[in-house]
Amino acid sequence: MNSQSFTATYLIETPLDPARVAEVMAGEQSCGTFTRVQGETDELRARARARVESIDMLEPAAAPSLPNAWLARQPGGMPAEYRRARVRIAFPVANVGANLPTLAATVGGNLYDLGEVTGLRLESLELPANYRAQFDMPRAGIAGTRELTGVASGPLVGTIIKPNVGLSPEQTAHLAAQLCAAGVDFIKDDEVCANPSHAPLAQRVAAVMAVVRAHRERTGRQVMVAFNISDETDAMRRHADLVEREEGTCVMASLNHCGYSAIQTLRRGTPLALHGHRNGYGALSRHPMLGVGFQAYQTLWRLAGVDHMHVHGLQGKFSQDDREVVDSARDCLAPLTPGIDDAVMPAFSSGQWAGTVPATWSAVRSDDLLFMSGGGILAHPDGPAAGVLSIRQAWQAVREGRSLDDYARDAPELRRAIEFFGNRA
């Protein structure tokens, strides 16, 4: 890869010549507009214009994926056929510099509004190592998260505070104490619970960390709690300082709703592990011909320095295909550029229980992950401790190459989970 440029790959749909549309994309997102203007010299274009590197034609579509008033206004109205292509464009690093919001605007921005397209999706980003190194790195990442939790091997088994909202600080702390005693490695707030009036964050952090510290003193185990500190930027910095003072090790933020700049500022202002929650990503990705694929999405957020990234879960309750979940986890575990150790820990969640462990192991073949289970732990018929143990037993089974049913003959917690949750799968 040219060290002076980064590349973006797009899936486009258009009734026009894809090569022409690709040039429009390159111009719009670098030094051009719909017509050449005064000052746009050949010398300027040579150093500042984006460059179309490749166009791969795909199967056409019979109907447009998205509405398009611009095309409808053209003579003859909407065309009959829509070509699809995968387009790769290289952008000069010098146009952007180490500026994450502008990088995101360059590879996305007004491209989604172009009249020439009836579908456009940013699929992936590739960055040269010297450019990636100018951005933030994870503070904890995989190795640091393992060190902070004392989990040297195997997946980190985690759960989510449920009910999502409504618990008082004291009730939240009581539940956290139960979860610590049950043997979890990781607890996180739900994304909709940050600083509610019935459980102000300052009170909730103090109450929960008191029981976490007491558990550590009794057992020597430090459970990681990801407190949801999503807020305006200065407030998030204050919240992170509070968590650090209370000897917490992790904070969580809703990435899409806080924004790149806020997450960068938070990363630079706290040594705590930063748990990146992607809630709202479906609005950016659910249509196959619109938005942002996860490879590009997680690249941008990893440049902000997050340590964990949500990927949803296999056979879970959300709409993502299992293949997308697997690819997302692998993207998190891979370095953004060769030679730079910046992998982040994928966080599996949504409808996970012991029965989804075999699919997870088979797909990823790694236990460098957070396996988060809400109902699979809290709703286990024999209690949360049995729920945690059933998940650990399931992981041991797959690592030994055994089926869950076979392993469950001598593992009552796993057997009960299969009997109870199996009918709900």
Short mmCIF file of C-alpha atoms in Angstrom, two decimals:
data_model
loop_
_atom_site.label_atom_id
_atom_site.label_comp_id
_atom_site.label_asym_id
_atom_site.label_seq_id
_atom_site.Cartn_x
_atom_site.Cartn_y
_atom_site.Cartn_z
CA MET A 1 0.00 0.00 0.00
CA ASN A 2 1.15 3.54 -0.80
CA SER A 3 2.14 5.18 2.49
CA GLN A 4 0.82 8.52 1.21
CA SER A 5 -2.76 7.35 0.69
CA PHE A 6 -5.50 5.31 2.34
CA THR A 7 -8.12 3.35 0.45
CA ALA A 8 -11.86 2.86 0.78
CA THR A 9 -13.92 0.17 -0.91
CA TYR A 10 -17.58 0.78 -1.77
CA LEU A 11 -20.51 -1.17 -3.10
CA ILE A 12 -22.47 1.05 -5.49
CA GLU A 13 -25.67 0.75 -7.52
CA THR A 14 -26.33 3.10 -10.44
CA PRO A 15 -28.13 3.26 -13.79
CA LEU A 16 -25.13 5.15 -15.17
CA ASP A 17 -21.65 4.03 -16.18
CA PRO A 18 -20.01 2.89 -12.90
CA ALA A 19 -16.63 4.22 -14.08
CA ARG A 20 -18.15 7.68 -14.48
CA VAL A 21 -19.83 7.44 -11.08
CA ALA A 22 -16.57 6.34 -9.45
CA GLU A 23 -14.87 9.44 -10.81
CA VAL A 24 -17.69 11.58 -9.44
CA MET A 25 -17.19 9.96 -6.03
CA ALA A 26 -13.44 10.56 -6.13
CA GLY A 27 -13.87 14.18 -7.11
CA GLU A 28 -16.63 15.01 -4.65
CA GLN A 29 -14.67 13.64 -1.72
CA SER A 30 -11.38 15.33 -2.57
CA CYS A 31 -10.74 18.52 -4.58
CA GLY A 32 -13.64 18.53 -7.04
CA THR A 33 -17.32 19.33 -7.35
CA PHE A 34 -19.93 18.90 -10.09
CA THR A 35 -17.91 21.16 -12.42
CA ARG A 36 -14.29 22.27 -12.59
CA VAL A 37 -13.73 25.59 -10.84
CA GLN A 38 -11.14 28.33 -11.00
CA GLY A 39 -8.06 27.36 -9.02
CA GLU A 40 -8.51 23.65 -9.63
CA THR A 41 -5.25 23.44 -11.53
CA ASP A 42 -3.70 20.31 -12.96
CA GLU A 43 -0.97 20.56 -10.31
CA LEU A 44 -3.54 20.75 -7.50
CA ARG A 45 -5.51 17.84 -8.92
CA ALA A 46 -2.34 15.75 -9.22
CA ARG A 47 -1.61 16.01 -5.49
CA ALA A 48 -5.08 16.40 -3.93
CA ARG A 49 -7.57 14.47 -6.05
CA ALA A 50 -8.64 11.01 -4.96
CA ARG A 51 -7.84 8.23 -7.40
CA VAL A 52 -10.07 5.39 -8.62
CA GLU A 53 -7.98 2.23 -8.28
CA SER A 54 -10.39 -0.48 -9.43
CA ILE A 55 -13.97 -1.19 -10.49
CA ASP A 56 -15.34 -4.74 -10.31
CA MET A 57 -18.69 -5.27 -11.99
CA LEU A 58 -21.33 -7.35 -10.18
CA GLU A 59 -24.78 -8.69 -11.05
CA PRO A 60 -27.20 -5.88 -11.96
CA ALA A 61 -30.48 -5.17 -10.17
CA ALA A 62 -33.88 -4.91 -11.84
CA ALA A 63 -35.13 -2.15 -9.54
CA PRO A 64 -33.48 0.64 -7.54
CA SER A 65 -32.66 -0.15 -3.93
CA LEU A 66 -33.29 3.42 -2.77
CA PRO A 67 -35.51 6.31 -3.97
CA ASN A 68 -33.83 8.97 -6.05
CA ALA A 69 -35.55 12.24 -6.94
CA TRP A 70 -32.56 13.44 -9.00
CA LEU A 71 -32.86 10.51 -11.38
CA ALA A 72 -36.63 10.90 -11.56
CA ARG A 73 -36.13 14.50 -12.74
CA GLN A 74 -33.89 13.47 -15.64
CA PRO A 75 -35.34 13.17 -19.17
CA GLY A 76 -37.00 9.78 -19.53
CA GLY A 77 -37.47 9.30 -15.80
CA MET A 78 -36.18 6.31 -13.87
CA PRO A 79 -34.13 3.80 -15.90
CA ALA A 80 -34.95 0.11 -16.29
CA GLU A 81 -31.66 -1.43 -15.14
CA TYR A 82 -29.30 -0.69 -12.28
CA ARG A 83 -25.68 -1.71 -12.42
CA ARG A 84 -23.80 -2.74 -9.32
CA ALA A 85 -20.05 -2.57 -8.83
CA ARG A 86 -17.39 -2.68 -6.16
CA VAL A 87 -15.28 0.46 -6.36
CA ARG A 88 -11.92 1.05 -4.69
CA ILE A 89 -10.74 4.64 -4.23
CA ALA A 90 -7.43 5.94 -2.83
CA PHE A 91 -7.41 9.25 -0.95
CA PRO A 92 -4.31 11.35 -0.23
CA VAL A 93 -3.39 11.25 3.46
CA ALA A 94 -2.35 14.90 3.20
CA ASN A 95 -5.96 15.91 2.52
CA VAL A 96 -7.03 14.72 5.96
CA GLY A 97 -4.14 14.41 8.39
CA ALA A 98 -4.74 12.81 11.80
CA ASN A 99 -8.29 14.15 11.96
CA LEU A 100 -10.83 11.40 12.65
CA PRO A 101 -14.06 13.35 12.00
CA THR A 102 -12.65 14.57 8.68
CA LEU A 103 -11.47 11.08 7.78
CA ALA A 104 -15.02 9.82 8.37
CA ALA A 105 -16.46 12.71 6.32
CA THR A 106 -14.01 12.01 3.51
CA VAL A 107 -14.87 8.34 3.09
CA GLY A 108 -18.59 8.93 3.68
CA GLY A 109 -20.06 12.38 3.87
CA ASN A 110 -22.08 13.50 0.87
CA LEU A 111 -21.44 10.29 -1.04
CA TYR A 112 -24.69 8.92 0.36
CA ASP A 113 -26.61 11.82 -1.19
CA LEU A 114 -25.22 11.60 -4.72
CA GLY A 115 -27.92 11.69 -7.39
CA GLU A 116 -25.95 9.28 -9.55
CA VAL A 117 -26.48 6.34 -7.21
CA THR A 118 -29.47 4.32 -6.02
CA GLY A 119 -27.32 2.50 -3.48
CA LEU A 120 -23.95 3.11 -1.83
CA ARG A 121 -22.25 1.32 1.04
CA LEU A 122 -18.79 1.90 2.49
CA GLU A 123 -17.50 -1.63 2.96
CA SER A 124 -13.90 -1.41 4.15
CA LEU A 125 -10.94 0.84 4.85
CA GLU A 126 -7.22 0.18 4.53
CA LEU A 127 -4.70 2.45 6.22
CA PRO A 128 -0.91 2.55 5.81
CA ALA A 129 0.95 1.84 9.04
CA ASN A 130 2.48 5.32 9.29
CA TYR A 131 -0.99 6.85 9.05
CA ARG A 132 -2.65 4.47 11.51
CA ALA A 133 0.11 5.24 14.03
CA GLN A 134 -0.95 8.91 14.13
CA PHE A 135 -4.26 7.98 15.79
CA ASP A 136 -5.15 6.67 19.23
CA MET A 137 -4.46 3.09 20.27
CA PRO A 138 -6.36 0.94 22.78
CA ARG A 139 -5.07 1.42 26.32
CA ALA A 140 -6.01 -2.09 27.47
CA GLY A 141 -6.98 -4.10 24.42
CA ILE A 142 -7.02 -7.85 24.85
CA ALA A 143 -3.89 -8.34 26.97
CA GLY A 144 -4.71 -5.42 29.25
CA THR A 145 -8.29 -6.54 29.76
CA ARG A 146 -7.06 -10.00 30.75
CA GLU A 147 -4.58 -8.46 33.17
CA LEU A 148 -7.20 -6.19 34.75
CA THR A 149 -9.61 -9.08 35.28
CA GLY A 150 -7.03 -11.74 36.13
CA VAL A 151 -8.41 -14.02 33.39
CA ALA A 152 -5.28 -15.36 31.73
CA SER A 153 -7.04 -17.78 29.39
CA GLY A 154 -10.52 -18.67 28.20
CA PRO A 155 -13.29 -16.22 27.34
CA LEU A 156 -14.35 -13.51 29.74
CA VAL A 157 -17.85 -14.40 30.88
CA GLY A 158 -19.96 -11.32 31.43
CA THR A 159 -23.48 -10.11 31.90
CA ILE A 160 -25.61 -6.99 31.79
CA ILE A 161 -27.49 -5.25 34.58
CA LYS A 162 -31.14 -6.24 34.20
CA PRO A 163 -33.73 -4.74 34.49
CA ASN A 164 -32.10 -2.24 32.10
CA VAL A 165 -33.41 0.77 34.04
CA GLY A 166 -35.41 1.31 37.21
CA LEU A 167 -33.07 -0.10 39.85
CA SER A 168 -31.85 2.21 42.61
CA PRO A 169 -28.12 2.47 43.34
CA GLU A 170 -28.58 0.10 46.28
CA GLN A 171 -30.53 -2.40 44.20
CA THR A 172 -27.94 -2.24 41.44
CA ALA A 173 -25.17 -2.87 43.95
CA HIS A 174 -27.09 -5.81 45.43
CA LEU A 175 -27.39 -7.36 41.97
CA ALA A 176 -23.71 -6.67 41.25
CA ALA A 177 -22.79 -8.45 44.49
CA GLN A 178 -24.84 -11.47 43.40
CA LEU A 179 -23.16 -11.48 40.00
CA CYS A 180 -19.69 -11.21 41.52
CA ALA A 181 -20.48 -14.13 43.80
CA ALA A 182 -21.83 -16.06 40.82
CA GLY A 183 -18.39 -15.91 39.22
CA VAL A 184 -18.70 -13.45 36.32
CA ASP A 185 -15.62 -11.67 35.03
CA PHE A 186 -17.40 -8.66 33.59
CA ILE A 187 -20.57 -6.65 34.26
CA LYS A 188 -21.86 -3.79 32.16
CA ASP A 189 -24.63 -1.25 32.32
CA ASP A 190 -27.30 -1.33 29.65
CA GLU A 191 -26.92 1.36 27.00
CA VAL A 192 -30.14 3.07 28.10
CA CYS A 193 -28.97 3.48 31.70
CA ALA A 194 -26.37 6.20 32.14
CA ASN A 195 -27.28 8.86 34.69
CA PRO A 196 -31.01 8.46 35.46
CA SER A 197 -32.70 10.38 38.24
CA HIS A 198 -33.58 7.18 40.11
CA ALA A 199 -29.93 6.01 40.07
CA PRO A 200 -27.52 8.94 39.64
CA LEU A 201 -24.22 7.75 38.24
CA ALA A 202 -22.17 9.10 41.16
CA GLN A 203 -24.28 7.15 43.65
CA ARG A 204 -24.41 4.04 41.47
CA VAL A 205 -20.65 3.93 40.91
CA ALA A 206 -19.94 4.33 44.63
CA ALA A 207 -22.43 1.64 45.64
CA VAL A 208 -21.37 -0.89 42.99
CA MET A 209 -17.64 -0.40 43.46
CA ALA A 210 -18.03 -0.91 47.23
CA VAL A 211 -19.30 -4.45 46.62
CA VAL A 212 -16.72 -5.07 43.85
CA ARG A 213 -13.90 -4.08 46.20
CA ALA A 214 -15.35 -6.24 48.98
CA HIS A 215 -15.49 -9.19 46.57
CA ARG A 216 -11.87 -8.56 45.57
CA GLU A 217 -10.77 -8.50 49.21
CA ARG A 218 -12.55 -11.81 49.90
CA THR A 219 -11.53 -13.68 46.76
CA GLY A 220 -8.65 -11.83 45.12
CA ARG A 221 -10.73 -11.51 41.92
CA GLN A 222 -11.32 -8.08 40.38
CA VAL A 223 -14.56 -8.05 38.42
CA MET A 224 -14.52 -5.48 35.61
CA VAL A 225 -17.58 -3.22 35.57
CA ALA A 226 -18.28 -1.12 32.46
CA PHE A 227 -20.19 1.87 33.78
CA ASN A 228 -22.20 3.65 31.10
CA ILE A 229 -20.88 7.21 31.18
CA SER A 230 -22.40 8.35 27.86
CA ASP A 231 -22.98 12.09 28.13
CA GLU A 232 -21.62 15.35 26.79
CA THR A 233 -17.83 15.34 26.59
CA ASP A 234 -16.85 17.21 29.76
CA ALA A 235 -19.35 15.20 31.79
CA MET A 236 -17.89 11.93 30.45
CA ARG A 237 -14.43 13.01 31.56
CA ARG A 238 -15.75 13.77 35.05
CA HIS A 239 -17.59 10.45 35.15
CA ALA A 240 -14.43 8.57 34.13
CA ASP A 241 -12.45 10.33 36.86
CA LEU A 242 -15.09 9.24 39.39
CA VAL A 243 -14.86 5.60 38.27
CA GLU A 244 -11.07 5.73 38.50
CA ARG A 245 -11.20 7.20 42.02
CA GLU A 246 -13.49 4.36 43.06
CA GLU A 247 -10.89 1.88 41.71
CA GLY A 248 -12.98 0.90 38.71
CA THR A 249 -11.25 -0.39 35.59
CA CYS A 250 -13.67 0.26 32.73
CA VAL A 251 -16.19 2.71 31.33
CA MET A 252 -18.68 2.32 28.52
CA ALA A 253 -19.90 4.79 25.93
CA SER A 254 -22.52 4.66 23.18
CA LEU A 255 -20.23 5.37 20.25
CA ASN A 256 -22.74 6.51 17.64
CA HIS A 257 -24.46 8.93 19.96
CA CYS A 258 -21.39 10.44 21.59
CA GLY A 259 -19.38 10.92 18.39
CA TYR A 260 -15.79 10.55 17.28
CA SER A 261 -14.42 13.68 18.94
CA ALA A 262 -16.00 12.89 22.31
CA ILE A 263 -14.62 9.35 22.30
CA GLN A 264 -11.16 10.59 21.33
CA THR A 265 -11.23 13.13 24.15
CA LEU A 266 -12.40 10.46 26.58
CA ARG A 267 -9.66 8.08 25.44
CA ARG A 268 -6.97 10.69 25.93
CA GLY A 269 -8.34 11.67 29.33
CA THR A 270 -8.61 8.31 31.09
CA PRO A 271 -6.42 5.22 31.53
CA LEU A 272 -9.51 3.04 32.01
CA ALA A 273 -10.54 0.37 29.53
CA LEU A 274 -13.05 1.82 27.08
CA HIS A 275 -15.99 -0.44 26.21
CA GLY A 276 -17.41 0.67 22.87
CA HIS A 277 -21.13 0.01 22.49
CA ARG A 278 -22.39 0.18 18.92
CA ASN A 279 -26.13 0.63 19.64
CA GLY A 280 -27.72 2.33 16.66
CA TYR A 281 -25.38 0.65 14.19
CA GLY A 282 -28.37 -1.04 12.57
CA ALA A 283 -29.49 2.35 11.25
CA LEU A 284 -26.16 2.58 9.42
CA SER A 285 -25.90 -0.99 8.21
CA ARG A 286 -29.13 -2.92 8.02
CA HIS A 287 -29.87 -2.20 4.35
CA PRO A 288 -27.32 -4.08 2.20
CA MET A 289 -27.05 -1.20 -0.30
CA LEU A 290 -26.72 1.65 2.17
CA GLY A 291 -24.51 2.76 5.02
CA VAL A 292 -21.35 1.30 6.47
CA GLY A 293 -20.07 -2.26 6.69
CA PHE A 294 -18.57 -3.32 10.00
CA GLN A 295 -14.99 -3.50 8.77
CA ALA A 296 -15.03 0.20 7.93
CA TYR A 297 -17.12 1.05 10.99
CA GLN A 298 -14.84 -0.64 13.48
CA THR A 299 -11.76 0.80 11.77
CA LEU A 300 -12.94 4.35 12.43
CA TRP A 301 -13.82 3.64 16.05
CA ARG A 302 -10.60 1.78 16.71
CA LEU A 303 -8.76 4.92 15.60
CA ALA A 304 -10.50 6.61 18.55
CA GLY A 305 -8.80 4.13 20.90
CA VAL A 306 -11.57 1.83 22.11
CA ASP A 307 -10.62 -1.44 23.83
CA HIS A 308 -13.77 -3.53 23.30
CA MET A 309 -16.26 -3.52 20.42
CA HIS A 310 -19.75 -5.04 20.33
CA VAL A 311 -20.39 -7.51 17.50
CA HIS A 312 -23.78 -8.91 18.63
CA GLY A 313 -24.06 -12.69 19.01
CA LEU A 314 -24.43 -15.87 17.02
CA GLN A 315 -27.95 -17.27 16.82
CA GLY A 316 -28.98 -14.21 18.82
CA LYS A 317 -32.09 -12.06 19.07
CA PHE A 318 -31.08 -9.40 16.55
CA SER A 319 -31.35 -9.29 12.76
CA GLN A 320 -27.70 -9.83 11.83
CA ASP A 321 -26.78 -12.94 9.89
CA ASP A 322 -24.33 -15.18 11.76
CA ARG A 323 -21.77 -14.65 8.97
CA GLU A 324 -21.78 -10.92 9.68
CA VAL A 325 -21.23 -11.52 13.40
CA VAL A 326 -18.30 -13.85 12.69
CA ASP A 327 -16.69 -11.44 10.25
CA SER A 328 -17.14 -8.61 12.74
CA ALA A 329 -15.37 -10.54 15.49
CA ARG A 330 -12.51 -11.44 13.17
CA ASP A 331 -12.17 -7.81 12.14
CA CYS A 332 -11.80 -6.80 15.79
CA LEU A 333 -9.12 -9.42 16.41
CA ALA A 334 -7.08 -8.50 13.33
CA PRO A 335 -4.59 -5.61 13.38
CA LEU A 336 -5.69 -2.62 11.31
CA THR A 337 -2.28 -2.62 9.66
CA PRO A 338 0.46 -5.28 9.72
CA GLY A 339 3.00 -4.87 12.47
CA ILE A 340 0.82 -2.80 14.81
CA ASP A 341 -0.70 -4.57 17.82
CA ASP A 342 -4.02 -2.75 18.07
CA ALA A 343 -6.53 -5.61 18.24
CA VAL A 344 -9.62 -5.00 20.35
CA MET A 345 -11.69 -7.53 22.25
CA PRO A 346 -14.97 -8.44 20.51
CA ALA A 347 -17.99 -8.42 22.80
CA PHE A 348 -20.63 -11.03 21.96
CA SER A 349 -24.11 -10.32 23.32
CA SER A 350 -27.83 -10.55 22.50
CA GLY A 351 -29.57 -13.81 23.33
CA GLN A 352 -26.37 -15.64 24.32
CA TRP A 353 -26.36 -18.69 26.60
CA ALA A 354 -24.45 -21.95 26.94
CA GLY A 355 -26.14 -23.30 23.83
CA THR A 356 -24.65 -20.61 21.56
CA VAL A 357 -21.08 -21.38 22.66
CA PRO A 358 -20.42 -24.15 20.08
CA ALA A 359 -21.35 -21.88 17.17
CA THR A 360 -19.18 -19.10 18.58
CA TRP A 361 -16.15 -21.35 19.05
CA SER A 362 -16.57 -23.02 15.66
CA ALA A 363 -16.76 -19.68 13.89
CA VAL A 364 -14.02 -17.72 15.64
CA ARG A 365 -11.68 -20.42 17.06
CA SER A 366 -10.54 -17.96 19.69
CA ASP A 367 -11.48 -17.26 23.26
CA ASP A 368 -10.09 -13.73 23.19
CA LEU A 369 -13.59 -12.39 23.59
CA LEU A 370 -16.25 -11.17 25.97
CA PHE A 371 -19.14 -13.63 26.07
CA MET A 372 -21.98 -11.66 27.61
CA SER A 373 -25.17 -13.35 28.66
CA GLY A 374 -28.07 -11.63 30.37
CA GLY A 375 -30.97 -14.04 30.54
CA GLY A 376 -28.65 -17.01 30.00
CA ILE A 377 -27.15 -16.27 33.43
CA LEU A 378 -29.83 -14.40 35.35
CA ALA A 379 -32.69 -16.66 34.22
CA HIS A 380 -30.94 -20.01 34.74
CA PRO A 381 -33.42 -22.13 36.75
CA ASP A 382 -30.80 -22.84 39.43
CA GLY A 383 -29.64 -19.25 39.78
CA PRO A 384 -26.93 -16.96 38.36
CA ALA A 385 -23.99 -19.04 39.65
CA ALA A 386 -25.33 -22.07 37.79
CA GLY A 387 -25.83 -19.88 34.73
CA VAL A 388 -22.19 -18.76 34.76
CA LEU A 389 -20.99 -22.30 35.37
CA SER A 390 -23.11 -23.65 32.51
CA ILE A 391 -21.38 -21.24 30.12
CA ARG A 392 -17.93 -22.16 31.38
CA GLN A 393 -18.81 -25.85 31.03
CA ALA A 394 -19.95 -25.24 27.47
CA TRP A 395 -16.64 -23.58 26.63
CA GLN A 396 -14.72 -26.45 28.19
CA ALA A 397 -16.75 -28.90 26.13
CA VAL A 398 -15.99 -27.22 22.81
CA ARG A 399 -12.30 -26.88 23.67
CA GLU A 400 -12.22 -30.63 24.29
CA GLY A 401 -14.07 -31.30 21.05
CA ARG A 402 -17.15 -32.72 22.79
CA SER A 403 -20.81 -32.04 22.17
CA LEU A 404 -22.77 -30.17 24.81
CA ASP A 405 -25.13 -33.09 25.33
CA ASP A 406 -22.20 -35.43 25.97
CA TYR A 407 -20.47 -33.02 28.36
CA ALA A 408 -23.75 -32.26 30.14
CA ARG A 409 -24.04 -35.87 31.37
CA ASP A 410 -21.58 -34.96 34.12
CA ALA A 411 -22.34 -31.24 34.26
CA PRO A 412 -25.75 -30.63 35.86
CA GLU A 413 -25.64 -26.84 35.38
CA LEU A 414 -25.14 -27.25 31.64
CA ARG A 415 -27.76 -29.97 31.46
CA ARG A 416 -30.32 -27.76 33.20
CA ALA A 417 -29.48 -24.86 30.85
CA ILE A 418 -30.05 -27.06 27.82
CA GLU A 419 -33.35 -28.31 29.21
CA PHE A 420 -34.54 -24.83 30.13
CA PHE A 421 -33.24 -22.62 27.31
CA GLY A 422 -33.14 -25.22 24.55
CA ASN A 423 -36.85 -24.97 23.87
CA ARG A 424 -36.47 -21.21 23.48
CA ALA A 425 -33.66 -21.33 20.94
#
